[in-house]
Amino acid sequence: MTILYFSLHHFIIEGHKGVIGTIIVNSEGLPIRTTLDNSTTSLYARLLRSFTTLARSAVRDVDPQNDLTFVRIRSKKQEILVAPENNFLLIVIQNPSE
Amino acid sequence: MSLRRKKGAEVEETLKRIQSQKGVQGIIIVNSEGIPVKSTLDNQSTVQYSALIHQLVMKARSTLRDIDPQNDLTFLRVRSKKNEIMIAPDKDYFLIVIQNPSA
């Protein structure tokens, strides 16, 4: 069910202007859907999974009842959005100006 | 007013302005070493947030540099069920604003 939800999100998001790529990473950290090349996908998946884990533990350290729902990393050249869901990750990379 | 005092007053004004926005729970200014230099929260929360967010900012920066060494962090938003933490990095400091997202 989650995979279906994510796949829908994935295809809908990809249609938006300014989206450079989308990646879905499963609970084991393996990319299961991507619109980017293999090496870029692996790099983003690995780095963002690591970042998300840190962000989630920071949130939980402040309040164990709380949980991470979204991360937005904005940089000069692009913006990376990460939506964690049931140990999966939906990653969207887009132009920062959108 | 001396330049230093004028700048100090400007900072205070900016903080007041942000603090008066609906939903803002706290503001912390952290220096490049992760030490809080100004905060509207209690000591314990300030120290805790500063340490955790400093770590997170370092990680966000290295993540971006691993992808593209020419790139750098301009803004970070960490949203959770109960609040949203916004982090604006600058050359020597970063500004942390904790707000209630529904406001």
Tab-separated table of C-alpha atoms in Angstrom:
chain	number	residue	atom	x	y	z
A	1	MET	CA	0.000	0.000	0.000
A	2	THR	CA	2.813	2.340	0.903
A	3	ILE	CA	4.646	1.414	-2.287
A	4	LEU	CA	1.588	2.213	-4.343
A	5	TYR	CA	1.172	5.517	-2.543
A	6	PHE	CA	4.776	6.348	-3.150
A	7	SER	CA	4.699	5.332	-6.796
A	8	LEU	CA	1.740	7.619	-7.364
A	9	HIS	CA	3.511	10.461	-5.643
A	10	HIS	CA	6.575	9.716	-7.666
A	11	PHE	CA	4.825	9.933	-11.018
A	12	ILE	CA	2.779	12.964	-10.091
A	13	ILE	CA	5.791	14.822	-8.770
A	14	GLU	CA	7.886	14.018	-11.793
A	15	GLY	CA	5.420	15.904	-13.968
A	16	HIS	CA	6.079	19.153	-12.122
A	17	LYS	CA	8.264	21.779	-13.656
A	18	GLY	CA	11.565	22.238	-11.933
A	19	VAL	CA	11.834	18.697	-10.653
A	20	ILE	CA	15.247	17.335	-11.473
A	21	GLY	CA	14.660	13.828	-10.150
A	22	THR	CA	12.815	11.608	-7.730
A	23	ILE	CA	14.023	8.555	-5.853
A	24	ILE	CA	12.214	6.096	-3.621
A	25	VAL	CA	14.386	4.275	-1.110
A	26	ASN	CA	13.109	1.229	0.762
A	27	SER	CA	13.577	0.326	4.410
A	28	GLU	CA	16.908	-1.319	3.653
A	29	GLY	CA	18.251	1.799	2.001
A	30	LEU	CA	17.937	0.395	-1.495
A	31	PRO	CA	16.555	2.671	-4.199
A	32	ILE	CA	13.514	0.942	-5.678
A	33	ARG	CA	12.383	3.684	-8.060
A	34	THR	CA	14.356	6.453	-9.625
A	35	THR	CA	14.377	8.874	-12.513
A	36	LEU	CA	18.114	9.470	-12.278
A	37	ASP	CA	21.118	7.418	-13.356
A	38	ASN	CA	22.385	4.626	-11.139
A	39	SER	CA	25.419	6.265	-9.606
A	40	THR	CA	23.619	9.537	-8.820
A	41	THR	CA	20.751	7.565	-7.337
A	42	SER	CA	23.013	5.506	-5.098
A	43	LEU	CA	24.834	8.601	-3.917
A	44	TYR	CA	21.669	10.507	-3.029
A	45	ALA	CA	20.047	7.467	-1.451
A	46	ARG	CA	23.009	6.767	0.784
A	47	LEU	CA	23.633	10.372	1.834
A	48	LEU	CA	20.022	11.298	2.424
A	49	ARG	CA	19.214	8.136	4.297
A	50	SER	CA	22.096	8.964	6.609
A	51	PHE	CA	20.961	12.569	6.968
A	52	THR	CA	17.349	11.627	7.603
A	53	THR	CA	18.394	9.210	10.333
A	54	LEU	CA	20.289	11.999	12.058
A	55	ALA	CA	17.400	14.438	11.658
A	56	ARG	CA	14.971	11.907	13.059
A	57	SER	CA	17.111	11.180	16.103
A	58	ALA	CA	17.552	14.917	16.719
A	59	VAL	CA	13.778	15.333	16.734
A	60	ARG	CA	13.334	12.351	19.053
A	61	ASP	CA	16.112	13.508	21.377
A	62	VAL	CA	14.223	16.729	22.035
A	63	ASP	CA	10.907	14.927	22.433
A	64	PRO	CA	10.620	11.118	22.249
A	65	GLN	CA	6.918	11.462	21.422
A	66	ASN	CA	7.699	13.515	18.364
A	67	ASP	CA	8.719	12.244	14.939
A	68	LEU	CA	10.213	13.580	11.741
A	69	THR	CA	7.758	14.248	8.941
A	70	PHE	CA	9.693	16.193	6.315
A	71	VAL	CA	13.094	17.616	5.496
A	72	ARG	CA	13.969	20.366	3.083
A	73	ILE	CA	17.600	21.006	2.271
A	74	ARG	CA	18.023	24.122	0.209
A	75	SER	CA	21.280	24.977	-1.467
A	76	LYS	CA	22.537	27.381	-4.073
A	77	LYS	CA	22.045	24.967	-6.950
A	78	GLN	CA	19.088	22.806	-5.933
A	79	GLU	CA	16.604	21.887	-3.272
A	80	ILE	CA	16.291	18.392	-1.839
A	81	LEU	CA	13.024	17.323	-0.243
A	82	VAL	CA	12.830	14.151	1.797
A	83	ALA	CA	9.582	12.647	3.015
A	84	PRO	CA	10.055	9.646	5.267
A	85	GLU	CA	7.189	7.200	5.439
A	86	ASN	CA	7.225	3.832	7.204
A	87	ASN	CA	11.010	3.571	6.903
A	88	PHE	CA	10.802	4.349	3.185
A	89	LEU	CA	12.092	7.617	1.838
A	90	LEU	CA	10.704	9.705	-0.966
A	91	ILE	CA	13.396	12.023	-2.253
A	92	VAL	CA	12.681	14.856	-4.650
A	93	ILE	CA	15.420	17.005	-6.128
A	94	GLN	CA	14.296	20.232	-7.665
A	95	ASN	CA	15.446	23.644	-8.784
A	96	PRO	CA	15.673	26.027	-5.848
A	97	SER	CA	13.793	28.767	-7.652
A	98	GLU	CA	10.536	26.789	-7.865
B	1	MET	CA	25.254	55.142	18.774
B	2	SER	CA	28.485	53.253	18.183
B	3	LEU	CA	28.416	50.776	15.310
B	4	ARG	CA	28.539	47.851	17.718
B	5	ARG	CA	25.599	49.077	19.763
B	6	LYS	CA	23.645	49.943	16.638
B	7	LYS	CA	24.154	46.427	15.266
B	8	GLY	CA	23.234	44.979	18.653
B	9	ALA	CA	20.015	46.969	18.610
B	10	GLU	CA	19.251	45.825	15.074
B	11	VAL	CA	19.700	42.194	16.090
B	12	GLU	CA	17.350	42.682	19.039
B	13	GLU	CA	14.765	44.272	16.799
B	14	THR	CA	14.978	41.486	14.250
B	15	LEU	CA	14.621	38.873	16.956
B	16	LYS	CA	11.589	40.675	18.375
B	17	ARG	CA	10.046	40.846	14.930
B	18	ILE	CA	10.514	37.122	14.339
B	19	GLN	CA	9.356	36.279	17.847
B	20	SER	CA	6.156	38.243	17.326
B	21	GLN	CA	5.182	36.116	14.318
B	22	LYS	CA	2.378	33.744	15.076
B	23	GLY	CA	3.493	30.300	16.066
B	24	VAL	CA	7.128	31.108	16.777
B	25	GLN	CA	8.139	29.088	19.818
B	26	GLY	CA	11.781	30.040	20.014
B	27	ILE	CA	14.742	31.610	18.317
B	28	ILE	CA	18.364	30.684	18.825
B	29	ILE	CA	21.464	32.202	17.279
B	30	VAL	CA	24.380	29.814	17.253
B	31	ASN	CA	27.956	30.662	16.298
B	32	SER	CA	30.172	28.634	13.970
B	33	GLU	CA	31.325	26.444	16.869
B	34	GLY	CA	27.788	25.512	17.788
B	35	ILE	CA	27.699	27.722	20.841
B	36	PRO	CA	24.431	29.598	21.375
B	37	VAL	CA	24.987	33.346	21.588
B	38	LYS	CA	21.383	34.423	21.873
B	39	SER	CA	18.168	32.620	22.640
B	40	THR	CA	14.554	33.184	23.568
B	41	LEU	CA	14.306	29.729	25.109
B	42	ASP	CA	15.365	28.439	28.522
B	43	ASN	CA	18.954	27.336	29.031
B	44	GLN	CA	18.390	23.618	28.848
B	45	SER	CA	16.362	23.728	25.629
B	46	THR	CA	18.842	26.161	24.103
B	47	VAL	CA	21.822	23.963	24.812
B	48	GLN	CA	20.032	20.864	23.601
B	49	TYR	CA	18.757	22.387	20.353
B	50	SER	CA	22.073	24.087	19.622
B	51	ALA	CA	24.068	20.884	19.918
B	52	LEU	CA	21.658	18.778	17.883
B	53	ILE	CA	21.144	21.348	15.167
B	54	HIS	CA	24.820	22.156	14.888
B	55	GLN	CA	25.410	18.482	14.158
B	56	LEU	CA	22.589	18.445	11.655
B	57	VAL	CA	23.851	21.527	9.831
B	58	MET	CA	27.332	20.008	9.567
B	59	LYS	CA	25.779	16.860	8.143
B	60	ALA	CA	23.615	18.793	5.681
B	61	ARG	CA	26.673	20.716	4.514
B	62	SER	CA	28.776	17.614	4.029
B	63	THR	CA	25.888	15.865	2.264
B	64	LEU	CA	25.664	18.700	-0.227
B	65	ARG	CA	29.431	18.903	-0.697
B	66	ASP	CA	29.625	15.150	-1.307
B	67	ILE	CA	27.118	15.611	-4.116
B	68	ASP	CA	28.737	18.771	-5.478
B	69	PRO	CA	31.812	20.347	-3.863
B	70	GLN	CA	30.883	23.723	-5.358
B	71	ASN	CA	27.500	23.772	-3.698
B	72	ASP	CA	26.568	25.005	-0.248
B	73	LEU	CA	23.654	25.045	2.168
B	74	THR	CA	21.385	28.076	2.101
B	75	PHE	CA	18.472	26.903	4.243
B	76	LEU	CA	17.316	23.864	6.172
B	77	ARG	CA	13.805	22.953	7.271
B	78	VAL	CA	13.100	20.059	9.582
B	79	ARG	CA	9.450	19.381	10.047
B	80	SER	CA	8.067	17.048	12.664
B	81	LYS	CA	4.637	16.207	14.006
B	82	LYS	CA	4.778	18.843	16.710
B	83	ASN	CA	6.794	21.680	15.205
B	84	GLU	CA	9.055	22.909	12.462
B	85	ILE	CA	12.665	23.929	12.843
B	86	MET	CA	14.039	26.371	10.305
B	87	ILE	CA	17.738	26.954	10.072
B	88	ALA	CA	19.328	29.799	8.155
B	89	PRO	CA	23.102	29.498	7.987
B	90	ASP	CA	25.332	32.468	7.538
B	91	LYS	CA	29.076	32.896	7.328
B	92	ASP	CA	29.740	33.014	11.079
B	93	TYR	CA	26.412	32.115	12.640
B	94	PHE	CA	23.232	30.301	12.074
B	95	LEU	CA	19.742	31.332	13.009
B	96	ILE	CA	17.341	28.707	14.312
B	97	VAL	CA	13.641	29.381	14.486
B	98	ILE	CA	11.307	26.833	16.040
B	99	GLN	CA	7.704	27.271	15.144
B	100	ASN	CA	4.374	25.632	15.281
B	101	PRO	CA	3.653	24.697	11.675
B	102	SER	CA	-0.092	25.033	11.910
B	103	ALA	CA	0.053	28.695	12.908
